[in-house]
Short mmCIF file of C-alpha atoms and ligand atoms in Angstrom, two decimals:
data_model
loop_
_atom_site.label_atom_id
_atom_site.label_comp_id
_atom_site.label_asym_id
_atom_site.label_seq_id
_atom_site.Cartn_x
_atom_site.Cartn_y
_atom_site.Cartn_z
CA MET A 1 280.83 214.33 233.30
CA VAL A 2 277.55 215.85 232.04
CA GLU A 3 278.24 214.25 228.65
CA LYS A 4 278.94 210.85 230.25
CA GLN A 5 275.77 211.07 232.33
CA ASP A 6 273.74 211.84 229.18
CA THR A 7 275.13 208.76 227.48
CA ILE A 8 274.38 206.57 230.49
CA THR A 9 270.79 207.75 230.90
CA LYS A 10 270.03 207.70 227.16
CA GLY A 11 266.31 207.31 226.54
CA LEU A 12 265.42 207.54 230.22
CA ASP A 13 264.54 211.10 231.10
CA GLU A 14 263.25 212.16 234.50
CA ALA A 15 259.58 212.22 233.49
CA ILE A 16 259.68 208.64 232.19
CA VAL A 17 261.38 207.42 235.37
CA GLN A 18 258.91 209.30 237.60
CA LYS A 19 256.01 207.63 235.80
CA PHE A 20 257.62 204.23 236.33
CA LYS A 21 258.16 205.05 240.00
CA ALA A 22 254.40 205.18 240.54
CA SER A 23 254.15 201.47 239.60
CA PHE A 24 257.21 200.38 241.58
CA ARG A 25 257.26 199.49 245.29
CA GLY A 26 261.03 199.10 245.59
CA GLU A 27 263.87 201.57 245.27
CA LEU A 28 264.98 203.28 242.05
CA ILE A 29 268.59 204.42 242.01
CA ARG A 30 269.99 206.71 239.30
CA PRO A 31 273.40 208.22 238.49
CA GLY A 32 273.99 211.06 240.92
CA ASP A 33 271.97 209.45 243.74
CA SER A 34 273.96 208.98 246.94
CA GLY A 35 273.79 205.15 246.88
CA TYR A 36 274.50 204.80 243.16
CA ASP A 37 278.19 203.89 243.29
CA GLU A 38 277.64 201.32 246.03
CA ALA A 39 274.63 199.83 244.22
CA ARG A 40 276.50 199.28 240.94
CA LYS A 41 279.41 197.46 242.63
CA ILE A 42 279.60 193.69 242.34
CA TRP A 43 281.97 191.07 243.73
CA ASN A 44 284.53 191.31 240.92
CA GLY A 45 286.28 194.66 241.40
CA MET A 46 287.32 194.67 237.73
CA ILE A 47 283.74 195.44 236.71
CA ASP A 48 283.02 199.17 236.64
CA LYS A 49 279.77 199.72 234.75
CA HIS A 50 277.31 202.61 234.91
CA PRO A 51 273.66 201.65 234.46
CA ALA A 52 271.05 204.34 233.76
CA LEU A 53 268.78 202.92 236.42
CA ILE A 54 268.96 200.32 239.17
CA ALA A 55 265.52 198.97 240.01
CA ARG A 56 265.66 197.25 243.42
CA CYS A 57 262.63 195.03 243.41
CA THR A 58 260.57 194.01 246.43
CA GLY A 59 258.68 191.16 244.76
CA ALA A 60 257.43 189.53 241.57
CA VAL A 61 255.20 192.47 240.62
CA ASP A 62 258.13 194.88 240.75
CA VAL A 63 260.05 192.46 238.52
CA ILE A 64 257.16 192.29 236.02
CA ASN A 65 256.84 196.08 236.00
CA ALA A 66 260.59 196.54 235.53
CA VAL A 67 260.62 194.07 232.62
CA ASN A 68 257.67 195.83 230.96
CA PHE A 69 259.24 199.25 231.54
CA ALA A 70 262.59 198.18 230.07
CA ARG A 71 260.92 196.59 227.04
CA ALA A 72 258.70 199.62 226.36
CA ASN A 73 261.70 201.94 226.58
CA LYS A 74 264.05 199.67 224.60
CA GLN A 75 266.54 199.46 227.46
CA LEU A 76 269.36 196.96 227.85
CA VAL A 77 268.65 194.77 230.90
CA ALA A 78 270.97 193.15 233.43
CA VAL A 79 269.66 190.89 236.20
CA ARG A 80 271.36 190.88 239.58
CA GLY A 81 270.96 188.18 242.20
CA GLY A 82 273.90 188.00 244.61
CA GLY A 83 276.19 189.94 242.23
CA HIS A 84 278.92 187.30 242.51
CA ASN A 85 279.30 186.26 238.91
CA VAL A 86 282.87 186.91 237.82
CA ALA A 87 281.86 187.86 234.25
CA GLY A 88 280.05 190.93 235.59
CA ASN A 89 276.78 190.44 233.70
CA ALA A 90 274.76 191.47 236.76
CA VAL A 91 275.34 195.09 235.81
CA CYS A 92 275.31 196.98 232.49
CA ASP A 93 276.58 200.21 230.95
CA GLY A 94 273.49 202.32 230.35
CA GLY A 95 270.25 200.35 230.59
CA ILE A 96 268.51 198.93 233.64
CA VAL A 97 269.71 196.61 236.37
CA ILE A 98 266.81 194.57 237.68
CA ASP A 99 268.23 194.09 241.16
CA LEU A 100 266.75 191.22 243.19
CA SER A 101 269.17 191.48 246.08
CA ARG A 102 266.52 192.73 248.53
CA MET A 103 264.13 189.86 247.80
CA LYS A 104 265.19 187.62 250.68
CA GLY A 105 262.04 185.76 251.68
CA ILE A 106 262.32 182.07 252.61
CA ARG A 107 259.72 179.63 253.90
CA ILE A 108 260.68 176.15 255.05
CA ASP A 109 258.16 173.31 255.07
CA PRO A 110 259.72 170.89 257.59
CA VAL A 111 257.17 168.17 256.86
CA ARG A 112 257.54 168.09 253.08
CA ARG A 113 261.25 168.97 253.46
CA THR A 114 261.08 171.82 250.97
CA ALA A 115 262.04 175.48 250.88
CA ARG A 116 260.37 178.32 248.95
CA VAL A 117 263.03 180.92 248.37
CA GLU A 118 263.32 184.38 246.83
CA PRO A 119 266.28 185.10 244.54
CA GLY A 120 268.08 187.74 246.64
CA LEU A 121 269.29 185.30 249.28
CA THR A 122 272.94 184.39 249.61
CA TRP A 123 273.98 180.86 250.52
CA GLY A 124 274.91 182.04 254.04
CA GLU A 125 271.39 183.36 254.57
CA PHE A 126 269.82 180.25 253.05
CA ASP A 127 271.93 177.90 255.21
CA ARG A 128 271.11 179.85 258.36
CA GLU A 129 267.38 179.35 257.83
CA THR A 130 267.43 175.73 256.64
CA GLN A 131 269.91 174.64 259.31
CA ALA A 132 267.52 175.85 262.00
CA PHE A 133 265.40 172.87 260.89
CA GLY A 134 268.37 170.52 260.34
CA PHE A 135 268.24 170.69 256.54
CA ALA A 136 270.59 171.71 253.74
CA LEU A 137 270.88 171.75 249.99
CA PRO A 138 274.01 171.41 247.84
CA GLY A 139 275.05 175.06 247.58
CA GLY A 140 278.09 177.28 247.19
CA ILE A 141 281.27 176.89 249.19
CA GLN A 142 281.34 180.64 249.86
CA SER A 143 278.52 182.03 252.00
CA THR A 144 278.31 185.40 250.21
CA THR A 145 277.44 183.90 246.80
CA GLY A 146 273.88 184.47 245.60
CA ILE A 147 271.59 181.47 245.23
CA ALA A 148 269.89 182.73 242.05
CA GLY A 149 272.62 183.03 239.42
CA PHE A 150 274.24 180.00 241.07
CA THR A 151 271.15 177.82 240.65
CA VAL A 152 270.29 178.75 237.07
CA GLY A 153 273.85 177.77 236.09
CA GLY A 154 273.67 174.35 237.80
CA GLY A 155 275.44 174.76 241.14
CA PHE A 156 277.67 172.38 243.06
CA GLY A 157 279.27 172.33 246.49
CA TYR A 158 280.43 170.06 249.31
CA LEU A 159 277.15 168.08 249.35
CA SER A 160 276.96 167.45 245.61
CA ARG A 161 278.58 164.01 245.53
CA LYS A 162 275.87 162.85 247.91
CA TYR A 163 272.84 164.96 246.86
CA GLY A 164 273.63 166.18 243.33
CA LEU A 165 273.65 169.66 241.90
CA THR A 166 271.48 172.48 243.21
CA VAL A 167 269.31 172.15 240.07
CA ASP A 168 268.89 168.43 240.70
CA ASN A 169 267.00 169.52 243.82
CA LEU A 170 264.89 172.20 242.17
CA LEU A 171 261.21 171.27 242.20
CA ALA A 172 259.63 174.38 240.72
CA ALA A 173 260.21 178.06 240.00
CA ASP A 174 258.21 181.19 239.21
CA VAL A 175 259.70 182.84 236.14
CA VAL A 176 259.01 186.29 234.69
CA THR A 177 259.53 186.04 230.94
CA ALA A 178 260.57 188.76 228.47
CA ASP A 179 256.92 189.55 227.64
CA GLY A 180 256.20 190.26 231.32
CA ARG A 181 254.23 187.09 232.12
CA LEU A 182 254.83 185.12 235.31
CA LEU A 183 255.00 181.41 234.53
CA ILE A 184 255.26 178.47 236.86
CA ALA A 185 257.97 176.08 235.71
CA SER A 186 258.06 172.53 237.01
CA LYS A 187 258.09 168.94 235.74
CA THR A 188 254.34 169.28 235.02
CA GLU A 189 253.94 172.97 234.07
CA ASN A 190 255.94 174.64 231.31
CA SER A 191 258.31 171.70 231.56
CA ASP A 192 260.47 172.98 228.69
CA LEU A 193 261.13 176.20 230.60
CA PHE A 194 261.82 174.14 233.72
CA TRP A 195 264.42 172.20 231.74
CA GLY A 196 265.98 175.47 230.47
CA ILE A 197 266.48 177.12 233.85
CA ARG A 198 268.35 174.09 235.21
CA GLY A 199 271.69 175.17 233.74
CA GLY A 200 270.73 177.49 230.86
CA GLY A 201 271.51 180.54 233.01
CA GLY A 202 269.42 183.70 232.92
CA ASN A 203 268.55 183.30 229.25
CA PHE A 204 264.84 182.51 229.56
CA GLY A 205 263.51 184.80 232.25
CA ILE A 206 263.89 186.06 235.79
CA VAL A 207 263.23 183.57 238.56
CA THR A 208 261.31 185.30 241.34
CA SER A 209 260.88 182.19 243.51
CA PHE A 210 262.56 178.79 243.73
CA GLU A 211 261.18 175.66 245.37
CA PHE A 212 263.87 173.24 246.52
CA ARG A 213 263.93 169.74 248.01
CA LEU A 214 265.95 169.71 251.26
CA HIS A 215 268.06 167.01 252.91
CA PRO A 216 268.80 166.30 256.56
CA VAL A 217 272.36 167.57 257.19
CA GLY A 218 274.16 168.67 260.36
CA PRO A 219 273.80 170.89 262.28
CA VAL A 220 277.32 169.58 263.04
CA ILE A 221 279.34 168.02 260.25
CA LEU A 222 282.89 166.68 259.98
CA GLY A 223 284.97 168.95 257.79
CA GLY A 224 287.84 171.37 257.42
CA MET A 225 291.25 171.48 255.83
CA LEU A 226 294.50 169.59 255.85
CA LEU A 227 297.42 171.80 254.85
CA TYR A 228 300.59 170.51 253.21
CA PRO A 229 303.66 172.52 252.17
CA LEU A 230 304.00 172.99 248.43
CA SER A 231 307.11 170.79 248.46
CA LYS A 232 304.89 167.82 249.41
CA ALA A 233 302.04 168.67 247.00
CA LYS A 234 303.09 166.20 244.33
CA GLU A 235 303.07 163.11 246.53
CA VAL A 236 299.86 164.23 248.22
CA LEU A 237 298.05 164.66 244.91
CA GLN A 238 299.38 161.32 243.67
CA PHE A 239 297.94 159.71 246.77
CA TYR A 240 294.57 161.49 246.47
CA ARG A 241 294.32 160.77 242.76
CA ASP A 242 294.02 157.09 243.53
CA TYR A 243 292.17 157.55 246.82
CA SER A 244 289.43 159.81 245.37
CA ALA A 245 288.56 157.21 242.73
CA LYS A 246 287.14 154.87 245.38
CA VAL A 247 285.82 157.08 248.19
CA SER A 248 282.18 157.03 249.33
CA GLU A 249 279.76 159.68 248.12
CA GLU A 250 279.50 161.17 251.61
CA LEU A 251 283.10 162.33 251.33
CA SER A 252 283.77 165.48 249.37
CA ILE A 253 287.29 166.61 248.56
CA PHE A 254 288.34 169.92 247.05
CA PHE A 255 292.00 170.81 246.54
CA GLY A 256 293.25 174.37 246.76
CA PHE A 257 296.67 175.75 245.95
CA VAL A 258 296.43 178.77 248.22
CA THR A 259 298.45 180.96 250.57
CA ALA A 260 298.13 179.99 254.24
CA PRO A 261 296.43 182.91 256.00
CA LYS A 262 297.95 184.86 258.84
CA ALA A 263 295.35 183.65 261.30
CA PRO A 264 295.57 182.43 264.90
CA HIS A 265 294.56 178.85 263.99
CA ILE A 266 297.49 178.53 261.54
CA PRO A 267 300.95 177.82 263.06
CA GLU A 268 303.33 180.73 262.57
CA HIS A 269 305.80 178.71 260.49
CA THR A 270 303.06 178.07 257.89
CA GLN A 271 301.45 181.53 257.76
CA GLY A 272 301.95 183.33 254.45
CA ASN A 273 303.42 180.26 252.72
CA PRO A 274 302.05 178.66 249.57
CA VAL A 275 300.31 175.44 250.60
CA LEU A 276 298.14 172.69 249.21
CA ALA A 277 294.86 172.72 251.13
CA VAL A 278 292.84 169.51 251.02
CA ILE A 279 289.32 170.62 251.89
CA ILE A 280 287.25 167.80 253.29
CA SER A 281 283.65 167.41 254.29
CA TYR A 282 281.76 164.29 255.26
CA ALA A 283 277.97 164.29 254.78
CA GLY A 284 277.24 161.39 257.13
CA ALA A 285 277.68 160.25 260.74
CA ILE A 286 280.66 161.96 262.35
CA GLU A 287 282.17 158.74 263.80
CA GLU A 288 281.95 157.05 260.40
CA GLY A 289 283.58 160.09 258.79
CA GLU A 290 286.40 160.07 261.36
CA ARG A 291 287.07 156.43 260.45
CA ILE A 292 286.93 157.03 256.70
CA ILE A 293 289.32 159.98 256.71
CA GLN A 294 291.93 158.18 258.88
CA PRO A 295 294.14 157.33 255.86
CA LEU A 296 294.06 160.98 254.79
CA ARG A 297 295.10 162.22 258.21
CA LYS A 298 297.93 159.69 258.34
CA PHE A 299 299.29 160.39 254.88
CA GLY A 300 302.11 162.91 254.94
CA PRO A 301 301.17 163.70 257.71
CA PRO A 302 299.75 167.17 257.01
CA ASP A 303 301.49 170.21 258.46
CA VAL A 304 298.21 171.46 259.84
CA ASP A 305 295.06 169.42 260.54
CA LEU A 306 291.96 171.59 260.83
CA VAL A 307 289.43 168.83 260.20
CA GLU A 308 287.00 168.48 263.07
CA PRO A 309 283.25 168.36 263.78
CA LYS A 310 281.92 171.87 263.19
CA PRO A 311 278.60 173.56 262.48
CA TYR A 312 277.65 173.13 258.82
CA VAL A 313 277.25 176.93 258.54
CA THR A 314 280.86 177.36 259.72
CA LEU A 315 282.10 174.93 257.09
CA GLN A 316 280.11 176.80 254.45
CA SER A 317 281.77 180.12 255.29
CA MET A 318 285.28 178.75 255.87
CA LEU A 319 286.62 180.22 252.59
CA ASP A 320 284.91 183.64 252.81
CA ALA A 321 288.00 185.49 254.00
CA ALA A 322 290.02 184.10 251.08
CA ASN A 323 287.58 185.56 248.53
CA PRO A 324 286.70 189.09 249.66
CA PRO A 325 284.68 191.41 247.41
CA GLY A 326 286.25 194.19 245.39
CA TRP A 327 289.47 192.54 244.21
CA GLN A 328 290.47 192.34 240.57
CA ASN A 329 289.44 188.89 239.36
CA TYR A 330 290.21 186.96 236.21
CA TRP A 331 289.19 183.29 236.03
CA LYS A 332 289.81 180.39 233.64
CA SER A 333 288.14 177.07 234.17
CA GLU A 334 287.78 173.63 232.63
CA TYR A 335 286.61 170.13 233.51
CA LEU A 336 289.53 167.70 233.86
CA LYS A 337 289.63 164.04 232.78
CA GLY A 338 291.86 163.40 235.75
CA PHE A 339 295.37 164.32 236.61
CA ASN A 340 298.54 162.42 235.81
CA ASP A 341 302.04 163.20 237.10
CA LYS A 342 302.60 165.71 234.29
CA THR A 343 299.44 167.67 235.25
CA ILE A 344 300.51 167.66 238.89
CA ASP A 345 303.95 169.06 237.94
CA ILE A 346 302.27 171.87 235.99
CA LEU A 347 299.94 172.72 238.87
CA VAL A 348 302.74 172.81 241.44
CA ASP A 349 304.93 174.90 239.13
CA TYR A 350 302.17 177.49 238.52
CA ALA A 351 301.15 177.51 242.18
CA ALA A 352 304.73 178.46 243.06
CA LYS A 353 304.82 181.33 240.58
CA ARG A 354 301.45 182.98 241.32
CA PRO A 355 302.02 186.71 240.84
CA SER A 356 299.57 187.47 243.67
CA PRO A 357 299.32 185.58 246.98
CA MET A 358 295.49 185.91 246.78
CA SER A 359 295.41 183.90 243.55
CA LYS A 360 294.51 180.25 243.83
CA ILE A 361 293.91 177.07 241.92
CA ILE A 362 290.85 175.16 243.08
CA ILE A 363 290.07 171.61 241.97
CA GLY A 364 286.74 170.07 242.91
CA HIS A 365 286.04 166.35 242.87
CA LEU A 366 282.54 165.69 241.48
CA LEU A 367 280.85 162.49 240.15
CA GLY A 368 278.70 160.53 242.67
CA ALA A 369 275.10 161.78 242.63
CA VAL A 370 275.96 164.43 240.02
CA ASN A 371 276.76 161.67 237.57
CA ARG A 372 273.67 159.59 238.40
CA VAL A 373 271.36 162.09 236.71
CA LYS A 374 271.06 161.49 232.95
CA ASP A 375 272.92 164.03 230.85
CA ASP A 376 269.87 165.21 228.87
CA GLU A 377 267.81 165.85 232.04
CA THR A 378 269.29 169.33 232.38
CA PRO A 379 271.23 171.85 230.30
CA TYR A 380 274.02 171.50 232.92
CA SER A 381 276.41 169.07 231.22
CA HIS A 382 279.67 167.19 231.72
CA ARG A 383 278.30 165.17 234.61
CA ASP A 384 280.83 162.42 233.91
CA ALA A 385 283.87 164.67 234.45
CA PRO A 386 285.66 163.63 237.66
CA PHE A 387 287.25 167.02 238.37
CA ILE A 388 286.74 170.70 237.68
CA ILE A 389 289.61 173.17 237.85
CA ASN A 390 289.07 176.85 238.54
CA ILE A 391 292.11 179.07 238.06
CA ILE A 392 291.41 182.17 240.10
CA SER A 393 293.68 185.13 239.52
CA MET A 394 292.98 187.71 242.22
CA TRP A 395 294.97 190.87 242.82
CA SER A 396 294.53 194.50 243.85
CA ASP A 397 297.17 196.55 242.03
CA THR A 398 295.53 197.57 238.73
CA THR A 399 298.92 198.33 237.16
CA LYS A 400 299.60 194.59 237.34
CA ASN A 401 296.55 193.41 235.38
CA GLU A 402 298.58 192.04 232.51
CA GLU A 403 300.84 189.68 234.47
CA ASN A 404 297.99 188.39 236.63
CA ILE A 405 295.76 187.67 233.63
CA LYS A 406 298.69 186.06 231.83
CA TRP A 407 299.34 183.68 234.72
CA ALA A 408 295.77 182.34 234.56
CA ARG A 409 295.78 182.04 230.78
CA ASP A 410 299.17 180.32 230.68
CA LEU A 411 298.15 177.75 233.28
CA TRP A 412 294.85 177.15 231.48
CA ASN A 413 296.74 176.55 228.21
CA ALA A 414 299.15 174.22 229.97
CA VAL A 415 296.37 171.96 231.34
CA GLN A 416 294.52 171.72 228.02
CA PRO A 417 295.86 168.22 227.22
CA PHE A 418 294.14 166.94 230.39
CA ALA A 419 290.88 168.87 229.93
CA THR A 420 287.62 167.36 228.69
CA GLY A 421 286.88 170.40 226.48
CA GLY A 422 283.75 171.17 228.50
CA VAL A 423 283.29 174.17 230.74
CA TYR A 424 280.98 175.22 233.60
CA VAL A 425 278.86 178.18 232.60
CA ASN A 426 279.04 179.81 236.06
CA PHE A 427 282.83 180.01 235.96
CA LEU A 428 283.03 181.67 232.52
CA MET A 429 284.22 185.23 232.01
CA THR A 430 283.18 186.88 228.70
CA GLU A 431 284.90 184.28 226.53
CA GLY A 432 282.85 184.14 223.31
CA ALA A 433 280.18 181.98 221.73
CA ASP A 434 282.41 178.89 221.37
CA ARG A 435 282.95 178.69 225.10
CA VAL A 436 279.21 179.03 225.80
CA MET A 437 278.66 176.21 223.31
CA ALA A 438 281.37 174.19 225.13
CA ALA A 439 279.31 174.45 228.32
CA TYR A 440 276.50 172.47 226.68
CA GLY A 441 277.74 170.61 223.61
CA LYS A 442 276.20 171.15 220.16
CA LYS A 443 273.04 169.06 220.55
CA LYS A 444 271.98 170.64 223.81
CA TYR A 445 272.94 174.08 222.59
CA GLU A 446 270.51 173.65 219.69
CA ARG A 447 267.76 172.65 222.13
CA LEU A 448 268.54 175.78 224.14
CA VAL A 449 268.34 177.97 221.01
CA ALA A 450 264.90 176.50 220.23
CA LEU A 451 263.81 177.35 223.77
CA LYS A 452 265.24 180.85 223.46
CA ASN A 453 263.27 181.32 220.23
CA LYS A 454 260.13 180.37 222.12
CA TYR A 455 260.59 182.34 225.36
CA ASP A 456 262.89 185.23 224.40
CA PRO A 457 262.95 185.68 220.61
CA THR A 458 264.24 189.29 220.79
CA ASN A 459 267.11 188.40 223.15
CA PHE A 460 265.74 190.73 225.81
CA PHE A 461 267.84 188.79 228.35
CA SER A 462 271.24 189.20 226.70
CA MET A 463 273.49 190.07 229.67
CA ASN A 464 274.44 186.49 230.47
CA GLN A 465 276.34 183.59 228.90
CA ASN A 466 274.16 184.30 225.95
CA ILE A 467 272.25 181.78 223.90
CA LYS A 468 271.34 183.78 220.85
CA PRO A 469 267.89 183.24 219.35
CA GLY A 470 267.76 182.57 215.62
CA LYS A 471 267.94 179.83 213.05
CA LEU A 472 269.19 176.47 214.22
C1 FAD B 1 283.80 183.39 245.68
C2 FAD B 1 282.94 182.56 244.79
C3 FAD B 1 282.68 181.24 245.10
C4 FAD B 1 281.90 180.45 244.26
N1 FAD B 1 281.67 179.15 244.58
C5 FAD B 1 280.91 178.37 243.77
C6 FAD B 1 280.63 177.02 244.12
O1 FAD B 1 281.02 176.53 245.16
N2 FAD B 1 279.89 176.29 243.26
C7 FAD B 1 279.37 176.81 242.10
O2 FAD B 1 278.67 176.08 241.39
N3 FAD B 1 279.61 178.10 241.76
C8 FAD B 1 280.37 178.88 242.56
N4 FAD B 1 280.61 180.19 242.22
C9 FAD B 1 280.10 180.69 240.94
C10 FAD B 1 278.65 181.10 241.07
O3 FAD B 1 277.83 179.99 240.78
C11 FAD B 1 278.30 182.22 240.07
O4 FAD B 1 279.11 183.30 240.31
C12 FAD B 1 276.82 182.62 240.15
O5 FAD B 1 276.46 183.26 238.96
C13 FAD B 1 276.56 183.53 241.33
O6 FAD B 1 275.20 183.83 241.45
P1 FAD B 1 274.77 185.32 241.90
O7 FAD B 1 273.30 185.36 242.00
O8 FAD B 1 275.58 185.74 243.07
O9 FAD B 1 275.31 186.10 240.62
P2 FAD B 1 274.85 187.40 239.81
O10 FAD B 1 276.14 188.00 239.35
O11 FAD B 1 273.91 188.25 240.57
O12 FAD B 1 274.09 186.76 238.60
C14 FAD B 1 274.76 186.07 237.59
C15 FAD B 1 273.84 185.89 236.41
O13 FAD B 1 272.82 184.98 236.75
C16 FAD B 1 271.59 185.36 236.14
N5 FAD B 1 270.60 185.56 237.21
C17 FAD B 1 270.79 186.10 238.44
N6 FAD B 1 269.65 186.07 239.13
C18 FAD B 1 268.73 185.48 238.34
C19 FAD B 1 267.35 185.15 238.49
N7 FAD B 1 266.68 185.40 239.61
N8 FAD B 1 266.71 184.57 237.45
C20 FAD B 1 267.36 184.29 236.30
N9 FAD B 1 268.65 184.59 236.11
C21 FAD B 1 269.33 185.17 237.11
C22 FAD B 1 271.87 186.62 235.35
O14 FAD B 1 272.12 186.29 234.00
C23 FAD B 1 273.14 187.16 235.97
O15 FAD B 1 273.94 187.88 235.08
C24 FAD B 1 281.37 181.01 243.06
C25 FAD B 1 281.61 182.35 242.75
C26 FAD B 1 282.39 183.11 243.60
C27 FAD B 1 282.66 184.54 243.23
#
């Protein structure tokens, strides 16, 4: 253990850390401290890394000091927002975690319809504050996800068909760069950096404050799930395939091959069974939404109809119980050109043979406002892809890693003929340089490398879906 601890804390002896402490307002957590094991945990239970130091920042100055300290002491750096990223880059072995999770300030300007937000907020916390004023922003469909890593990767949710990606609503950001400067990034200031952080991930610096445009939404919105037995999934997806091509932008549809929970609102005969969940939300007048979703309610009909007017914050946390922290997680994702009968057969087959009931296949329907923004406006790409599939393998028994990982990989291989070849950077595990390139395409990737050369030539920010600096 002593040997392991020495390796972890390499280059960071007590005296150096004590000196740093004098310049730091937040909390410093080291191996051996009582909160250390809790502080190094992230959402994906598969990630078990041991940083030499966790620097829990209170504000931008702490972030600047942590960056300067890490650079001076040649330490590997990981940046943690909400700690939800499945790849586990929010924490490192050895080195320093610059932990933003306690930076939770938010200020709403109800007149300008904007929000100034610190990077430690989760979507649940963000929604709570903005909804008090009747506003929302396209954000994650799980309330515990962090806004920071989410935003710098692009970000989509139930409101995206109507209001675009999260980055399409980003007006400005404060960014601490690798040399310890704090830069304002917006359309008019450091506009190249502003371009880079709208999908280029954490490659260019640490965002200490985001300014977002807000939209009037809720506080009550029509949404929820329709559940169908797996035996009916094929005809339901055939119906939705055609239906989704012509629906209005207010209507958002996500499909989930999931296990029906054992919960009081689910009829007993459905509990614990594999089902197709059609997750619906309507970002418009409730009566209009009720009219528009009539054909959906009639088709089948569904076994369980849980679609009703509900608080937007309830809709946004509806899936939380299905994605608890600490489970083993292995994901594979891809954008889909669409789905034909063959794809549907594959999905139903793999849904039936999930090795773990917690595993799921989620398909999101995008386009709409996402596709109205020009492709070169942001690093986030593949705006013309109608669907995105996320194959989520989730299990708890670590002796069963192999079969659970295999299930996700096999399904991913099977859907390749229907995939666009593009991938969403926020759903990537550690999958190699080709997959990072696939998130952007060659031309944009080269633009990102040029930006990396300018803002982070030493690859100080390397714990991410890394864009390596160097020759183009
Ligand atoms: C259950 C679940 C549901 C999800 N649902 C959605 C969804 O609906 N839509 C969607 O688009 N995505 C979704 N995601 C994916 C999500 O976008 C990513 O996991 C995202 O990285 C989470 O952000 P975070 O701050 O929690 O992550 P972290 O793990 O803390 O950070 C991820 C990475 O982002 C970078 N980063 C973090 N903070 C900053 C910062 N302040 N400045 C610069 N870089 C930073 C770092 O490189 C870091 O490694 C979901 C993930 C999970 C686990």
